[in-house]
Short mmCIF file of C-alpha atoms in Angstrom, two decimals:
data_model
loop_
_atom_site.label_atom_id
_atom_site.label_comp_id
_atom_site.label_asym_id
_atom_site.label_seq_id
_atom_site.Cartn_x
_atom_site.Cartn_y
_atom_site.Cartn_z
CA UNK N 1 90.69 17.12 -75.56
CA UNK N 2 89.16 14.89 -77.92
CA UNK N 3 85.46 13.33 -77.38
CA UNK N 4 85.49 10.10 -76.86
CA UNK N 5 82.93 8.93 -79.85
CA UNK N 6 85.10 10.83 -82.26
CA UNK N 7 88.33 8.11 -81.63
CA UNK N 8 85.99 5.28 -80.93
CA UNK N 9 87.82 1.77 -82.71
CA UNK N 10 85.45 -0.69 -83.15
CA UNK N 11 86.64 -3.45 -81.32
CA UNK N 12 89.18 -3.10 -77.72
CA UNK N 13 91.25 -6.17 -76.67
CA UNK N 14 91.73 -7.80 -73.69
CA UNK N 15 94.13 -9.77 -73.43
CA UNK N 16 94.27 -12.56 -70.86
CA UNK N 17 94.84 -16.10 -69.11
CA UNK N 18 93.18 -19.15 -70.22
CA UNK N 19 91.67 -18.93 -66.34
CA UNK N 20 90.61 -15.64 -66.84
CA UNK N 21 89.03 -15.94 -69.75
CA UNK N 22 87.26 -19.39 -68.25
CA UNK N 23 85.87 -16.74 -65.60
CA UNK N 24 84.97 -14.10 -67.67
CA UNK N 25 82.48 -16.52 -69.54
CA UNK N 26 81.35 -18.78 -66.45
CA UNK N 27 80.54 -14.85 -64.63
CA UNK N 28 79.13 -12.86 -67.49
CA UNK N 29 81.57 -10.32 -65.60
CA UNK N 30 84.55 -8.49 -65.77
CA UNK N 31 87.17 -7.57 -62.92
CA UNK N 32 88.36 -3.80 -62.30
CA UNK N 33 91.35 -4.55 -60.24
CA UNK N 34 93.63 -1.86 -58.24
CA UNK N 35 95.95 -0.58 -60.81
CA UNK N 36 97.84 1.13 -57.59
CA UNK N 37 99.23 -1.86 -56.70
CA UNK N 38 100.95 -2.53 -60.51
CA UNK N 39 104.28 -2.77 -61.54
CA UNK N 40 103.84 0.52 -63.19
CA UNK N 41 105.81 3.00 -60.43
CA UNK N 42 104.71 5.90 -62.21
CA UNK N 43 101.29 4.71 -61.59
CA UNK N 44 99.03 7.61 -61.01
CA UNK N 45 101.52 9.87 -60.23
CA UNK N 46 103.30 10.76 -63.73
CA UNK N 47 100.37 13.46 -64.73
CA UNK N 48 100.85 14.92 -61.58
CA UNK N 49 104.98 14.44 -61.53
CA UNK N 50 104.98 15.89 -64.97
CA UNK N 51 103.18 19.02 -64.15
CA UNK N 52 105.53 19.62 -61.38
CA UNK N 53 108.56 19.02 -63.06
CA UNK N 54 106.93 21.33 -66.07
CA UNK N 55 105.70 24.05 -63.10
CA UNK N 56 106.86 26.88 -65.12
CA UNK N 57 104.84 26.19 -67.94
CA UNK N 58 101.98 25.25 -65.25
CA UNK N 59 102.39 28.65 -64.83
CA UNK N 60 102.58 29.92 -67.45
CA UNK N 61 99.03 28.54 -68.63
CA UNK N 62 97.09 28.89 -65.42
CA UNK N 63 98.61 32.28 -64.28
CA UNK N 64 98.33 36.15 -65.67
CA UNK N 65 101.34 37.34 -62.94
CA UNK N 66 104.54 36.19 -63.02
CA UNK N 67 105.48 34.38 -60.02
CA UNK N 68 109.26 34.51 -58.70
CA UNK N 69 111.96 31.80 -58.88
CA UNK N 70 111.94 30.90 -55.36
CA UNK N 71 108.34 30.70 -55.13
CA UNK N 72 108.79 27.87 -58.00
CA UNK N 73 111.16 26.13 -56.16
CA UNK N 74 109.12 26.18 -53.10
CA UNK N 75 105.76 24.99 -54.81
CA UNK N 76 108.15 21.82 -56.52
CA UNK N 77 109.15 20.87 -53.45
CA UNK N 78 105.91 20.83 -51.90
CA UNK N 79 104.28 19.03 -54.44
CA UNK N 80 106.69 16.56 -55.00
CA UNK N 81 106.33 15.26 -51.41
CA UNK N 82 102.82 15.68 -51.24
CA UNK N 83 102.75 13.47 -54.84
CA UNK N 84 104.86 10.95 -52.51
CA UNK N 85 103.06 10.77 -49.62
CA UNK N 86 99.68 11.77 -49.94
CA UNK N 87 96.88 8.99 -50.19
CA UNK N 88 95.08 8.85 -53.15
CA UNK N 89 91.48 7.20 -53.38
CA UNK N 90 91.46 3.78 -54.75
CA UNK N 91 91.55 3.52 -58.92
CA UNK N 92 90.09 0.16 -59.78
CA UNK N 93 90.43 -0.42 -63.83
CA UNK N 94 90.29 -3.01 -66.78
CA UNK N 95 93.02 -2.22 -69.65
CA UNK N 96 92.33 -3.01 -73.33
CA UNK N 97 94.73 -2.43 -76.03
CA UNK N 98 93.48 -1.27 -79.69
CA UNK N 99 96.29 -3.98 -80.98
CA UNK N 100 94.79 -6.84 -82.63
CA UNK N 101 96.65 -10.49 -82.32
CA UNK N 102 99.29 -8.57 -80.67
CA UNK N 103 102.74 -10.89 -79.75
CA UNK N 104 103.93 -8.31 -77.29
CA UNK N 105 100.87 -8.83 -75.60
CA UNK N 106 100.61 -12.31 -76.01
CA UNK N 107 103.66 -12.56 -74.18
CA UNK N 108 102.92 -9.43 -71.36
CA UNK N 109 99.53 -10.20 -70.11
CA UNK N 110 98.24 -14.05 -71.67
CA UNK N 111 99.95 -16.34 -70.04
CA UNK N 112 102.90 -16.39 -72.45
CA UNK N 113 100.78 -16.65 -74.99
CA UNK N 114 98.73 -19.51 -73.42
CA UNK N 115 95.96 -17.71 -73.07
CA UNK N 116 93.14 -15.72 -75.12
CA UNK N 117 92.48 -12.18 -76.77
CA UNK N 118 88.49 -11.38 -76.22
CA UNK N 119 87.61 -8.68 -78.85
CA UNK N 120 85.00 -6.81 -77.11
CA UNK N 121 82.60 -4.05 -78.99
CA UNK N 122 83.83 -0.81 -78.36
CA UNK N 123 80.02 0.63 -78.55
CA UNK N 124 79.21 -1.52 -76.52
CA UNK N 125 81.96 -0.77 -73.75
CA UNK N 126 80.90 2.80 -74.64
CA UNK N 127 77.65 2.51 -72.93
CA UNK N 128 79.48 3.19 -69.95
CA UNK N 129 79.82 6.55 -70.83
CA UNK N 130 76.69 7.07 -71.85
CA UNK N 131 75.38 6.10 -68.52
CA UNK N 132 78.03 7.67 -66.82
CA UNK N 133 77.07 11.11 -67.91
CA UNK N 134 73.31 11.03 -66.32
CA UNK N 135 75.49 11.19 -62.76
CA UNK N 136 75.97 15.14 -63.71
CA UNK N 137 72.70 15.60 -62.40
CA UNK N 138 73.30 13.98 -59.64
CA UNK N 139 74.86 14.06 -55.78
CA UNK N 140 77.84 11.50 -56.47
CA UNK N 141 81.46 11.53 -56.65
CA UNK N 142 81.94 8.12 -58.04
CA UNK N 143 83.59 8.28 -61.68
CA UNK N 144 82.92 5.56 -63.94
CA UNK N 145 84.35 5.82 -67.76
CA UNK N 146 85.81 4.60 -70.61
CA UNK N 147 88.74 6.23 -71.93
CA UNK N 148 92.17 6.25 -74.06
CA UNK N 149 95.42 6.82 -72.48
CA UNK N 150 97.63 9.38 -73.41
CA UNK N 151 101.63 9.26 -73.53
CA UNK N 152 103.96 11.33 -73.12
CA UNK N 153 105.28 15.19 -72.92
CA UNK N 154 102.78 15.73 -75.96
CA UNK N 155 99.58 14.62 -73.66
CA UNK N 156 100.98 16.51 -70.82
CA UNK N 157 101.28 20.05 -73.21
CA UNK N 158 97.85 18.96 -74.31
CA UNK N 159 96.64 18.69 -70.53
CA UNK N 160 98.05 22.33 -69.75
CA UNK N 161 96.33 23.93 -72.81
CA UNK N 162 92.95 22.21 -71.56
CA UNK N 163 93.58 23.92 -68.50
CA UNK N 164 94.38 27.13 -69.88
CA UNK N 165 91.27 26.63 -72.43
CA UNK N 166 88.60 25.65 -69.79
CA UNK N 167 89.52 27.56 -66.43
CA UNK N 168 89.51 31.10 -65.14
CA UNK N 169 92.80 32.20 -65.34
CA UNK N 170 94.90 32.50 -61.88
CA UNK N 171 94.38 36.47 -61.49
CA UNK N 172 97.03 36.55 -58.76
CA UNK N 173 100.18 34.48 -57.56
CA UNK N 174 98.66 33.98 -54.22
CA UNK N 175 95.84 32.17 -55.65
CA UNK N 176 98.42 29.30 -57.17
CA UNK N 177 98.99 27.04 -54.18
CA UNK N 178 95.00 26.60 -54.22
CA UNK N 179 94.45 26.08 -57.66
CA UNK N 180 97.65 23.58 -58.63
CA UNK N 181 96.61 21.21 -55.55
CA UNK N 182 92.99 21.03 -57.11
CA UNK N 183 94.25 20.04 -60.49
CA UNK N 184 96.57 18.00 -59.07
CA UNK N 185 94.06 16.20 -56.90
CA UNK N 186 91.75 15.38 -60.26
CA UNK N 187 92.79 11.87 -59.14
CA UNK N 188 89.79 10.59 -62.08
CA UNK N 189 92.04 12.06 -64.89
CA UNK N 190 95.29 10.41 -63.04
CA UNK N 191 95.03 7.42 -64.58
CA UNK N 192 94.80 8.49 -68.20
CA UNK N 193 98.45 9.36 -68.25
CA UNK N 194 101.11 7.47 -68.99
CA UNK N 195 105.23 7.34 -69.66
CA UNK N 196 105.62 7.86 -73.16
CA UNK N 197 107.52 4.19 -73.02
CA UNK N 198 103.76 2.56 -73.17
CA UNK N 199 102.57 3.73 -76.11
CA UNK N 200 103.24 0.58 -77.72
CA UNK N 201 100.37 -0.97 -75.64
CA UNK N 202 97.93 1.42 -77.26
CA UNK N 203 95.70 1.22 -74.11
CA UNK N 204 92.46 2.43 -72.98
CA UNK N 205 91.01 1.84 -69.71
CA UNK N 206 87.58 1.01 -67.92
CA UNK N 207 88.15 3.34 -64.51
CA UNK N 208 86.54 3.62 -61.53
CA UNK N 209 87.71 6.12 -59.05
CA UNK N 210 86.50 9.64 -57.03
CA UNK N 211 86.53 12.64 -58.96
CA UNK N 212 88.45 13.91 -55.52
CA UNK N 213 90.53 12.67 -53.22
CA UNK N 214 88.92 10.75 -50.67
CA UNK N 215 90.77 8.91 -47.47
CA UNK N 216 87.81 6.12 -47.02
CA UNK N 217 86.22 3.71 -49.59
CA UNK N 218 82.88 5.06 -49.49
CA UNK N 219 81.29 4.48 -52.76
CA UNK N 220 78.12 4.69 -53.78
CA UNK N 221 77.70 1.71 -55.65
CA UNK N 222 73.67 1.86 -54.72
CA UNK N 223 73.20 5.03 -56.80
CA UNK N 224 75.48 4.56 -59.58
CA UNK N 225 73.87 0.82 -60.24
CA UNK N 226 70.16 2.51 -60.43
CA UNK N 227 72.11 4.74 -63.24
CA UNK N 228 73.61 1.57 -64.90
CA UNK N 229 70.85 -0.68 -65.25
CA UNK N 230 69.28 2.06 -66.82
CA UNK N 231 69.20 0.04 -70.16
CA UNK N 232 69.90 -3.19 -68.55
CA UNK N 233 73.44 -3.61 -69.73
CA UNK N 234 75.52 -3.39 -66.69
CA UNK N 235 75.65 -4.21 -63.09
CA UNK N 236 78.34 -3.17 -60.43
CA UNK N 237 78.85 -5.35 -57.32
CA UNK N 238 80.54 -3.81 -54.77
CA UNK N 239 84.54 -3.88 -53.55
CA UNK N 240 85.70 -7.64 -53.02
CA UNK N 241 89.11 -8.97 -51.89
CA UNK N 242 91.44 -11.37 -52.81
CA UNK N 243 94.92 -12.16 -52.85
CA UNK N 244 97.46 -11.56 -56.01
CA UNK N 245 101.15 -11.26 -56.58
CA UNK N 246 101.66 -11.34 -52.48
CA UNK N 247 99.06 -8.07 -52.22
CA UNK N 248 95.74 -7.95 -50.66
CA UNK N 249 93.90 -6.96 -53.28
CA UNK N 250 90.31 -5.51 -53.87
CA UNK N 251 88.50 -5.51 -57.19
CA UNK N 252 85.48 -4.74 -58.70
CA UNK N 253 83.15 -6.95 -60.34
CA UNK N 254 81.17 -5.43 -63.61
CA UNK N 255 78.35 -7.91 -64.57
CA UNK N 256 77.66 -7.63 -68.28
CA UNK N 257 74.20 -8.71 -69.23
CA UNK N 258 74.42 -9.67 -72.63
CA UNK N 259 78.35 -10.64 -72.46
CA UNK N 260 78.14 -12.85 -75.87
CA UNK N 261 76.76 -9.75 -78.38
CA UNK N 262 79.53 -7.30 -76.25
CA UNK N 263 82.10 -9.99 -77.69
CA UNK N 264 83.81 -9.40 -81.61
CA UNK N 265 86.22 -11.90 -81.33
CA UNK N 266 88.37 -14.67 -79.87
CA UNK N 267 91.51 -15.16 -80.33
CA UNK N 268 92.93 -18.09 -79.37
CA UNK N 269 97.07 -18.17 -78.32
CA UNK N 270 100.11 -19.50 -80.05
CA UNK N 271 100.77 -21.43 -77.63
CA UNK N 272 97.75 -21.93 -76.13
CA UNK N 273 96.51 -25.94 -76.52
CA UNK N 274 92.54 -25.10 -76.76
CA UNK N 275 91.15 -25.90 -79.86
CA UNK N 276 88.32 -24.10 -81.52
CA UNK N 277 85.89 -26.74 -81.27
CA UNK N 278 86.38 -27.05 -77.72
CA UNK N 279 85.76 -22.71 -77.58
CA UNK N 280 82.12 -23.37 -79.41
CA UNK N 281 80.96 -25.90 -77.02
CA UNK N 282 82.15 -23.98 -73.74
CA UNK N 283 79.97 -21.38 -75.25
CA UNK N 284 77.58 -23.46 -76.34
CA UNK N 285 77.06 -24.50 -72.77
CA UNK N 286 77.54 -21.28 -71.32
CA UNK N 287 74.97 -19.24 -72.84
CA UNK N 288 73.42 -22.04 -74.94
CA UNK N 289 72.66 -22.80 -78.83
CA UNK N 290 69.35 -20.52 -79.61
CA UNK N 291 72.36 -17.09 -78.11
CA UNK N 292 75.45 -18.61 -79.61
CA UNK N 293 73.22 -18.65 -83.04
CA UNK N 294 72.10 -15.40 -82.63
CA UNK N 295 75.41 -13.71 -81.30
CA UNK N 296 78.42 -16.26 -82.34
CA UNK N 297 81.32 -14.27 -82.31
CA UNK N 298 84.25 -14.65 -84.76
CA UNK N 299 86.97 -17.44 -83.38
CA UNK N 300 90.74 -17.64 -84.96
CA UNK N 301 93.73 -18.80 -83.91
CA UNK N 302 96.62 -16.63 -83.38
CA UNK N 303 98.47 -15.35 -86.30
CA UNK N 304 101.52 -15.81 -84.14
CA UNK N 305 101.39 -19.39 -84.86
CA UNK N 306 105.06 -19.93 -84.95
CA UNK N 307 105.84 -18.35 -81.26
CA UNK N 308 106.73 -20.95 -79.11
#
């Protein structure tokens, strides 16, 4: 598994709604929304799906004893109901793509390409990890991180020889049931995996889960905020609610201090009819003229001028 400095981009794109973006800037904040509730069916569940359907090889990997056909069978069956039924904790996330001035994603997730494309600083974003990794000396099961998304039955081969590289090998068959439920209960890694159909998107995501399964929201938002603010960056404020594509939906509201230097680049949409003399002044006013002197980002239109 690679580190996550060593496939850093420099820039991550979000792209969004004109209304978005209008709150983004008036909230110095980001949303983390419940990617559970996408149009993504595979959601969460195609690491763990995959490793069924692959149990064999699961196996293989995690197990010195061979363990009989029916015994396979049984374990698949299990598992697959268990994938079906059983509640996960909540996974709130933000997605950004590595594509720059993307149509695809103009015409996915701005609007139509109405909308924007905020550049953010990927060392910037980073800091979240960086923070992040001060919790291992602490009491909390909150996991808050920055990462790419892998795709595919490559990631999946690349999972199982983590697995194989980093844990005690199963000594006995009896031992299997207890081990494949806890790595299939890493719900924090869940969301990291996706169909190999996505890889287009190029995506990374800002997650915020349990590193175990957990029936109640109990987070510790307290605790991880006193880790956060550490270099006065960040701020988390707690679970919120409100309604989107006929769910009740909560979300998760990341305060960025100093949004303006976390920001590369705007782009503005083909078909979007903001000008980029009306972008300066909303910044001006937002963060006014001494910052946007200081920290002016770069501000283009779309090189997808001629999608209408």
């Amino acid at each position: 598994m690679k580190k996550i400095k060593e496939q850093l981009p420099d820039t991550l794109y979000y792209y969004c709604s004109l209304d978005t973006f209008f709150n983004i800037i008036k909230n110095k904040s980001l949303w983390l929304t419940e990617i559970g509730k996408s149009n993504d069916s595979l959601e969460q569940k195609y690491l763990a799906t995959e490793i069924i359907c692959n149990l064999k090889d699961y196996i293989k990997f995690r197990c010195e004893e061979s363990v009989s056909k029916a015994e396979i069978e049984r374990l698949q069956n299990e598992f697959y109901n268990k994938i079906s039924t059983k509640h996960c904790s909540p996974v709130w996330a933000i997605c950004f793509s590595e594509k720059e001035d993307d149509l695809s994603q103009w015409r996915g997730y701005a609007d139509d390409a109405n909308g924007v494309c905020i550049g953010f600083s990927t060392s910037y974003l980073n800091m979240i990890n960086e923070l992040s990794d001060l919790c291992d000396n602490v009491q909390l099961n909150d996991c808050f991180r920055l990462r790419k998304i892998e795709y595919g039955e490559e990631a999946i081969n690349n999972y199982l020889n983590f697995l194989s590289e980093n844990f005690i090998p199963i000594i006995s068959a009896n031992e299997i049931q207890e081990k494949l439920e806890r790595d299939l209960e890493g719900t924090y890694i869940r969301p990291y995996y996706k169909h190999a159909a996505f890889k287009s998107e190029a995506e990374w995501r800002m997650v915020y889960t349990k590193i175990t399964c957990e029936k109640e929201y109990r987070f510790n938002f307290k605790l991880l905020n006193s880790i956060l603010e550490k270099n006065k960056k960040f701020h988390i404020i707690g679970r919120e609610y409100d309604t989107r594509n006929a769910f009740l939906q909560s979300h998760i509201e990341l305060k960025i201090v100093d949004l303006l230097s976390a920001i590369n680049v705007i782009y503005i949409g083909p078909k979007s009819k903001l000008t980029i003399e009306e972008l300066v002044e909303f910044l001006r006013f937002s963060f006014g003229e001494s910052k946007l002197e200081k920290d002016m980002p770069s501000i283009e239109y779309s090189s997808a001028f001629s999608y209408r």
